[in-house]
Coordinates of N, CA, C and O in Angstrom, one line a residue:
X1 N 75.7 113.2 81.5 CA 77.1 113.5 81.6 C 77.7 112.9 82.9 O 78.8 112.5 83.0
X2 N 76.8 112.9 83.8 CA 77.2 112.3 85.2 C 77.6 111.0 85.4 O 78.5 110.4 86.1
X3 N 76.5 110.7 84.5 CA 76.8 108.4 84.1 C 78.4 108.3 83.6 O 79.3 107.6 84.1
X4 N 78.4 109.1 82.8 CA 79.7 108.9 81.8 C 81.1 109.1 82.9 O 81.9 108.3 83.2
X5 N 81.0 110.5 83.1 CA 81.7 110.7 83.7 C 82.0 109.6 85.3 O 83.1 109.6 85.8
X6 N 81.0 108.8 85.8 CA 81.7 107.9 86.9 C 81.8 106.8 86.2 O 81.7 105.8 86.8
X7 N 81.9 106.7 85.0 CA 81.4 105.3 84.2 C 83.4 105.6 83.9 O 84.1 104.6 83.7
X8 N 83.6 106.6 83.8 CA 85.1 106.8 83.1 C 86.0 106.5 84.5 O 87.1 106.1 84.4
X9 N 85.5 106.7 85.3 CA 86.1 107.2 86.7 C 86.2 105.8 87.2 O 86.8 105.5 88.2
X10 N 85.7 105.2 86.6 CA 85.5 103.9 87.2 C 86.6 102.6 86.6 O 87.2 101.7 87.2
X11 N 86.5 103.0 85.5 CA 87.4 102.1 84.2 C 88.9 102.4 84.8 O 89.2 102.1 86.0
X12 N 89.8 102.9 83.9 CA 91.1 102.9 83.9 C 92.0 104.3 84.3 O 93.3 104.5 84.2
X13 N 90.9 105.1 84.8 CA 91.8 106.5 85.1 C 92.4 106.4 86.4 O 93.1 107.4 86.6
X14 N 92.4 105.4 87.7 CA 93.4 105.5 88.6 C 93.8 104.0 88.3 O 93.0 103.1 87.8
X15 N 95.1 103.9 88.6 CA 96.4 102.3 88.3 C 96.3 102.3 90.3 O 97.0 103.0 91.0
X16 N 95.6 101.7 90.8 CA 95.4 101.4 91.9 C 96.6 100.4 92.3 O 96.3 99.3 91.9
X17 N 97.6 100.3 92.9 CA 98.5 99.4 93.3 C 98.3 98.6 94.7 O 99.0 97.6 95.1
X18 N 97.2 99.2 95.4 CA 96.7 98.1 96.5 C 95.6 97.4 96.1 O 94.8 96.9 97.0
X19 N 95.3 97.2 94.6 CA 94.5 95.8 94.3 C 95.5 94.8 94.1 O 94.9 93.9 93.4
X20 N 96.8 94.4 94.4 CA 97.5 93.3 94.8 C 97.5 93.2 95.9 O 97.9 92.2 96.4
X21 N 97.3 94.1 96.6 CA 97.7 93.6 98.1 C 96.9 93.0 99.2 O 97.1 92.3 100.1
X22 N 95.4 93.8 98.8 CA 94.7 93.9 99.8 C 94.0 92.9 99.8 O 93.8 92.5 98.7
X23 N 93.4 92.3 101.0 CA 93.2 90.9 100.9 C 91.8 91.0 101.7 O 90.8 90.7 101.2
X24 N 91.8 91.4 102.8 CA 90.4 91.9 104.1 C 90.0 93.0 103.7 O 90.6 93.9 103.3
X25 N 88.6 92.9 103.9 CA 87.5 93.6 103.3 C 87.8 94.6 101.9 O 87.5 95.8 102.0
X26 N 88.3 94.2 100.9 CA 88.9 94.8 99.7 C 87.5 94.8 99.2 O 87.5 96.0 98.7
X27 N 86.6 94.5 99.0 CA 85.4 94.5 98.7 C 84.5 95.8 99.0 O 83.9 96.6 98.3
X28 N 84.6 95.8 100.3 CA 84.1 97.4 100.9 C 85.3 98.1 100.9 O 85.1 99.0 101.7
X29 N 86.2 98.1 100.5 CA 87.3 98.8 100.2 C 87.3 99.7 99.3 O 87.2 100.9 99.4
X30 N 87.5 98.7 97.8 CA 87.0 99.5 96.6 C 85.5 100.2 96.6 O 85.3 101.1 95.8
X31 N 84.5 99.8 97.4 CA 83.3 100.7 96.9 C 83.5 101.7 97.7 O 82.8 102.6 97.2
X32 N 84.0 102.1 98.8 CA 84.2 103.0 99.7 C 85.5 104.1 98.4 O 85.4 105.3 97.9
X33 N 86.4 103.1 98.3 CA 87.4 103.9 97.6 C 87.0 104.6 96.4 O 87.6 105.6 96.1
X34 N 86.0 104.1 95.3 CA 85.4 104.6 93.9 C 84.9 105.8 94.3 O 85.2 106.8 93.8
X35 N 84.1 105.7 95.1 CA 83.6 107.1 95.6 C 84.2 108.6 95.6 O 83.9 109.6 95.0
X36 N 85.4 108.4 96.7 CA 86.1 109.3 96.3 C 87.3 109.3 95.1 O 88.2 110.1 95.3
X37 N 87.3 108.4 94.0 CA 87.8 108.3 92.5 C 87.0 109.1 92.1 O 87.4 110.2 91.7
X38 N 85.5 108.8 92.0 CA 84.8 109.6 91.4 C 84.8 111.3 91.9 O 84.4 112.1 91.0
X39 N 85.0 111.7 93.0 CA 85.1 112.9 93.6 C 86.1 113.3 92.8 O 85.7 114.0 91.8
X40 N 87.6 112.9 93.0 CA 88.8 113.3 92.3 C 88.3 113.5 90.8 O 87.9 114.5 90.2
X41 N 88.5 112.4 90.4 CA 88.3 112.6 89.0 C 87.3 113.9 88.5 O 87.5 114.8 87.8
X42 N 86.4 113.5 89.3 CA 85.2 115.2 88.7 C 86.0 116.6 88.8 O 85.8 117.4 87.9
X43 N 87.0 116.9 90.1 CA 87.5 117.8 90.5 C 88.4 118.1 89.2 O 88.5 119.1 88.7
X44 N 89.0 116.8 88.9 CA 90.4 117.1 87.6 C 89.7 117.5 86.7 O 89.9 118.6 86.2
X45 N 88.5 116.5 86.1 CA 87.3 117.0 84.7 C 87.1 118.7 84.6 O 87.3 119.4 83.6
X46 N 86.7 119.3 86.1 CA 86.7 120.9 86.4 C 87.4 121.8 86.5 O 87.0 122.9 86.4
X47 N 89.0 121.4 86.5 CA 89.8 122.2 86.4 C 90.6 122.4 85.3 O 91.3 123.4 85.2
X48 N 90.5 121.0 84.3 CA 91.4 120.8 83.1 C 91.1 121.9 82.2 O 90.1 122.5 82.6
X49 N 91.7 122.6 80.9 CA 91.8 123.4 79.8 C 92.7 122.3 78.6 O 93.9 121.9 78.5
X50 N 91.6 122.1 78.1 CA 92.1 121.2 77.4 C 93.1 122.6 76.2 O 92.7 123.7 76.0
X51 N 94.1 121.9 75.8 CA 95.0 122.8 74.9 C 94.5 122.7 73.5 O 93.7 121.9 73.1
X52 N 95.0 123.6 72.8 CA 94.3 123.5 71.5 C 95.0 122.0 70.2 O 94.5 121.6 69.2
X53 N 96.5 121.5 71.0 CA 96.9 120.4 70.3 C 96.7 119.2 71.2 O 97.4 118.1 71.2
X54 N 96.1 119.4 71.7 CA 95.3 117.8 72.2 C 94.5 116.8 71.4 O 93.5 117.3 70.9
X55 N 94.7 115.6 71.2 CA 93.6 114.9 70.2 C 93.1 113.7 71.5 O 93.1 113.5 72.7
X56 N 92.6 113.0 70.4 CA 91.9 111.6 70.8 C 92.8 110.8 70.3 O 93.3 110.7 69.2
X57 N 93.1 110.3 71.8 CA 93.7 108.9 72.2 C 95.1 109.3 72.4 O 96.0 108.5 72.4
X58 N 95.1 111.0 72.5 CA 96.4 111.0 73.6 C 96.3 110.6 75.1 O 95.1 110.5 75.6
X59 N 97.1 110.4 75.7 CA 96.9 110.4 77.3 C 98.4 110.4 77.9 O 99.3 109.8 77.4
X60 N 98.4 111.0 78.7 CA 99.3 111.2 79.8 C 99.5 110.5 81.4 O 99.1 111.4 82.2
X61 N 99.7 109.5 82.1 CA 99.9 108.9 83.1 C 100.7 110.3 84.0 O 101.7 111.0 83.6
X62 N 99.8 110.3 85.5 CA 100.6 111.2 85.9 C 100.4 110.2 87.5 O 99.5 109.5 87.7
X63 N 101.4 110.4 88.1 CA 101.7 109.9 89.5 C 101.3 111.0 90.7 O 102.1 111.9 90.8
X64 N 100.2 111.1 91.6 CA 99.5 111.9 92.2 C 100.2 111.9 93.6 O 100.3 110.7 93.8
X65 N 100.8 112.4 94.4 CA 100.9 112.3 95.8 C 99.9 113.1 96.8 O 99.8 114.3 96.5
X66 N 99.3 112.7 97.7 CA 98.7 113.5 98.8 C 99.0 112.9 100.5 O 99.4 111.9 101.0
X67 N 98.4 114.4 100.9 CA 98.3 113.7 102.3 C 97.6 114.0 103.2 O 97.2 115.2 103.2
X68 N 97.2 113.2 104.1 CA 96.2 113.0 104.8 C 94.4 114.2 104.8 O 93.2 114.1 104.7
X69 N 95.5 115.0 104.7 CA 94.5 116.2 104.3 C 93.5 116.4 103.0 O 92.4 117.1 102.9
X70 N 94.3 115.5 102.3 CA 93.6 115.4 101.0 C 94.7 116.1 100.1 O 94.7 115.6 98.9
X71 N 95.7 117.2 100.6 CA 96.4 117.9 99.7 C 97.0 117.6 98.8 O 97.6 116.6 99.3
X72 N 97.4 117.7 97.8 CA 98.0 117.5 96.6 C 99.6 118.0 97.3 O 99.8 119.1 97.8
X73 N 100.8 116.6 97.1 CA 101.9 117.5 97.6 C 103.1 117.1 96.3 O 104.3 117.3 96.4
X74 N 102.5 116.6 95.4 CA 103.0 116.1 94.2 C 102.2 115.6 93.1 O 101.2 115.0 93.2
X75 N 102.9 115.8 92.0 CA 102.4 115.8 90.7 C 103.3 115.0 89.8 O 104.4 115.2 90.3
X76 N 103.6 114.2 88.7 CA 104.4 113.5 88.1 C 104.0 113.1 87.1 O 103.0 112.4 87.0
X77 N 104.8 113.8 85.9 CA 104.1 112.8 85.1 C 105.1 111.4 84.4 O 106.3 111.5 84.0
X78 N 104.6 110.6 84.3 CA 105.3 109.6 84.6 C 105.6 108.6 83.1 O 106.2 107.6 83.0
X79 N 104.7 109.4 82.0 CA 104.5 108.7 80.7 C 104.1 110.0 80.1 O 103.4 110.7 80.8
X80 N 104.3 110.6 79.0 CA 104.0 111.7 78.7 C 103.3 111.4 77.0 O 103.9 110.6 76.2
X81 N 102.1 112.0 76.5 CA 101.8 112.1 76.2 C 102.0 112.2 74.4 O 101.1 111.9 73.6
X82 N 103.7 112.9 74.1 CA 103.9 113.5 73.4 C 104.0 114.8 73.1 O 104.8 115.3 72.3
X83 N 102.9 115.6 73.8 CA 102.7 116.8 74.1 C 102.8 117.0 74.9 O 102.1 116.5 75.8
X84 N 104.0 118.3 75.3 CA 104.2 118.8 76.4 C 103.4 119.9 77.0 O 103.5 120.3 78.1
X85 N 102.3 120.4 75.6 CA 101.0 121.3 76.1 C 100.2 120.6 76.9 O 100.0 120.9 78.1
X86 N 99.6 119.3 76.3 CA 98.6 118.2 77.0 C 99.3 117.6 78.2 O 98.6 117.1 79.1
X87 N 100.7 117.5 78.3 CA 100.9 116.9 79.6 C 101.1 118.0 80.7 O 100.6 117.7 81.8
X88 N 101.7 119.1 80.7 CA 101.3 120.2 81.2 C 99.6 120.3 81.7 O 99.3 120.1 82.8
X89 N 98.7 120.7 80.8 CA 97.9 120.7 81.5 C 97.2 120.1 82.3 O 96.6 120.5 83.3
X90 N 97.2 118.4 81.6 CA 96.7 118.0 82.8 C 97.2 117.8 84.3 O 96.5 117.6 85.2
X91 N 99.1 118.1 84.5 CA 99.4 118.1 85.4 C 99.2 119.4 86.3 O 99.7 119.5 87.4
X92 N 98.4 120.6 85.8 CA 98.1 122.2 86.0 C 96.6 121.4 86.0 O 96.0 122.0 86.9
X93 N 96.0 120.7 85.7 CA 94.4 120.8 86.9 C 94.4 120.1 87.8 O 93.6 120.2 88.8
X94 N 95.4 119.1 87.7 CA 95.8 118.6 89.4 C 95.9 119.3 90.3 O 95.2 119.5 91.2
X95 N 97.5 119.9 89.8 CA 97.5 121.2 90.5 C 96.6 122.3 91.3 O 96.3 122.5 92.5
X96 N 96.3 122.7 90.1 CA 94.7 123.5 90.5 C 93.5 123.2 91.1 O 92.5 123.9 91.1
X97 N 93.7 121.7 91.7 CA 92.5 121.4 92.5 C 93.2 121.5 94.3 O 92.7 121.4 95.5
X98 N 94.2 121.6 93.8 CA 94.8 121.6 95.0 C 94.6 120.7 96.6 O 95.4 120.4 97.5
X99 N 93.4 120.5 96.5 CA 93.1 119.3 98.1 C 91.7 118.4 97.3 O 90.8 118.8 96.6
X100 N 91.8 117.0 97.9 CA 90.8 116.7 97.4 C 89.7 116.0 98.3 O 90.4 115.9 99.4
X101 N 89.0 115.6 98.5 CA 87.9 114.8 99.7 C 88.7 113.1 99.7 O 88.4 112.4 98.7
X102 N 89.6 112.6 100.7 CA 89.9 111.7 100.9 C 89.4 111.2 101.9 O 88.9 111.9 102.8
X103 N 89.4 109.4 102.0 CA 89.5 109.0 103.5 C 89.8 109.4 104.3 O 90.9 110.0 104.3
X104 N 88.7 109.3 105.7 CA 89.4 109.7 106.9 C 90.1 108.8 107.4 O 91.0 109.0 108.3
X105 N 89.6 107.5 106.9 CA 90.0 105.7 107.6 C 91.2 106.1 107.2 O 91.3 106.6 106.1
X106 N 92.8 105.9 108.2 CA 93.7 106.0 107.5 C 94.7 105.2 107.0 O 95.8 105.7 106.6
X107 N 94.0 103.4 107.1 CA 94.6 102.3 106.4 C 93.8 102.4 104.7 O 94.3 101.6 103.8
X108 N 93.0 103.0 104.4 CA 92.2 103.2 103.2 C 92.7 104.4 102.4 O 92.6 104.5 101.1
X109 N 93.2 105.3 103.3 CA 93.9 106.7 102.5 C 95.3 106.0 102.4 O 95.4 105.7 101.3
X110 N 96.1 105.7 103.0 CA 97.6 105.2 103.2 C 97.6 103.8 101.6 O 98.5 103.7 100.8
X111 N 96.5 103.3 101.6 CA 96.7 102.2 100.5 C 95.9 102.6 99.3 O 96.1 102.1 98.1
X112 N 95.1 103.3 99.6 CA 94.6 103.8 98.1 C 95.1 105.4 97.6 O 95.2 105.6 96.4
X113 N 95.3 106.0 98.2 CA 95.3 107.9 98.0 C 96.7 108.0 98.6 O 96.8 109.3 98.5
X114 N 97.6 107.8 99.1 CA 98.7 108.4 99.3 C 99.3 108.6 98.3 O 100.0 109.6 98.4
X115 N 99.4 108.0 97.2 CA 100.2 107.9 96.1 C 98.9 107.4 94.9 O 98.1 106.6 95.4
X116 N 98.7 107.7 93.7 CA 98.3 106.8 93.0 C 98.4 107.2 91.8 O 98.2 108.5 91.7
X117 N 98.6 106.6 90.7 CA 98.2 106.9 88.9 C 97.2 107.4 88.5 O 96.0 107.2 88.7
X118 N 97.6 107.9 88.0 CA 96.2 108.8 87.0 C 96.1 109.1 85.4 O 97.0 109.8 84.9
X119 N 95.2 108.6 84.8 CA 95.7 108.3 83.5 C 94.6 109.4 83.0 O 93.4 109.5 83.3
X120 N 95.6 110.2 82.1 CA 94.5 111.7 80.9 C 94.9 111.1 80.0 O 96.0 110.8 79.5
X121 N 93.1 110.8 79.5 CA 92.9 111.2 78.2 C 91.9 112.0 77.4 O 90.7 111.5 77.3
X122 N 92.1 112.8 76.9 CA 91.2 114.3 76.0 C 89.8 113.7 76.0 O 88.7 114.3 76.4
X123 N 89.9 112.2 75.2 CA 88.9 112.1 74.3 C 87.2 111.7 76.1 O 86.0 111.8 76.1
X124 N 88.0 111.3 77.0 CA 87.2 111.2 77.9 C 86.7 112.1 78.8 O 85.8 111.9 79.6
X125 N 87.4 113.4 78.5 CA 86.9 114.9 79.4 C 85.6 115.5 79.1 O 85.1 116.5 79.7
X126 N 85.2 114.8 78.0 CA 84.2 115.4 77.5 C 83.7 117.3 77.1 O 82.8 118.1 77.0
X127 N 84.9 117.1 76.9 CA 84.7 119.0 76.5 C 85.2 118.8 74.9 O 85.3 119.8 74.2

């Protein structure tokens, strides 16, 4: 479940917008940065309830804000699912993780984690 789960975490669940920009050491960037995708992502996997009208191959795009702390100080969903149960919830286990293990580097938190996409989909939570 562990493979899968960073195997998912890895693909398409964060829309990273400083892979256009970043140009010096983007290399140890991203493997430094997956790391804590994989943290997040496990945190959301733990707190989600999936609803009873959720299927496969819904998903919801939600726009994450944090800060420095790791805190969650916004939530967005920014493409909605069709369901307002499924997009609700996944924006209620964001929520509910409330802070997450971010960079302390704070050109690495500022371009990857201040802001970033997050894409739910049911069929990948494995529940």
């Amino acid at each position: 479940r562990d493979a899968r789960l960073a195997e998912l975490a890895a693909m398409s669940s964060f829309d990273d917008p400083a892979d256009d920009v970043i140009a010096d050491g983007s290399e140890a960037d991203e493997v430094a940065a997956q790391s804590y995708r994989q943290g997040i992502y496990q945190k959301i996997v733990d707190n989600w309830s999936r609803p009873p009208s959720a299927r496969n191959f819904m998903e919801a795009e939600l726009q994450v804000e944090l800060v420095p702390t790791g805190d969650v100080v916004a939530v967005t969903v920014i493409k909605s699912s069709g369901s307002a149960a499924f997009d609700s919830s996944a924006e209620a286990a964001v929520k509910k993780a409330r802070r997450f293990e971010v960079p302390k580097e704070s050109r690495l938190f500022e371009t990857r984690f201040r802001k970033f996409r997050l894409l739910f989909r049911p069929e990948d939570l494995l529940r």
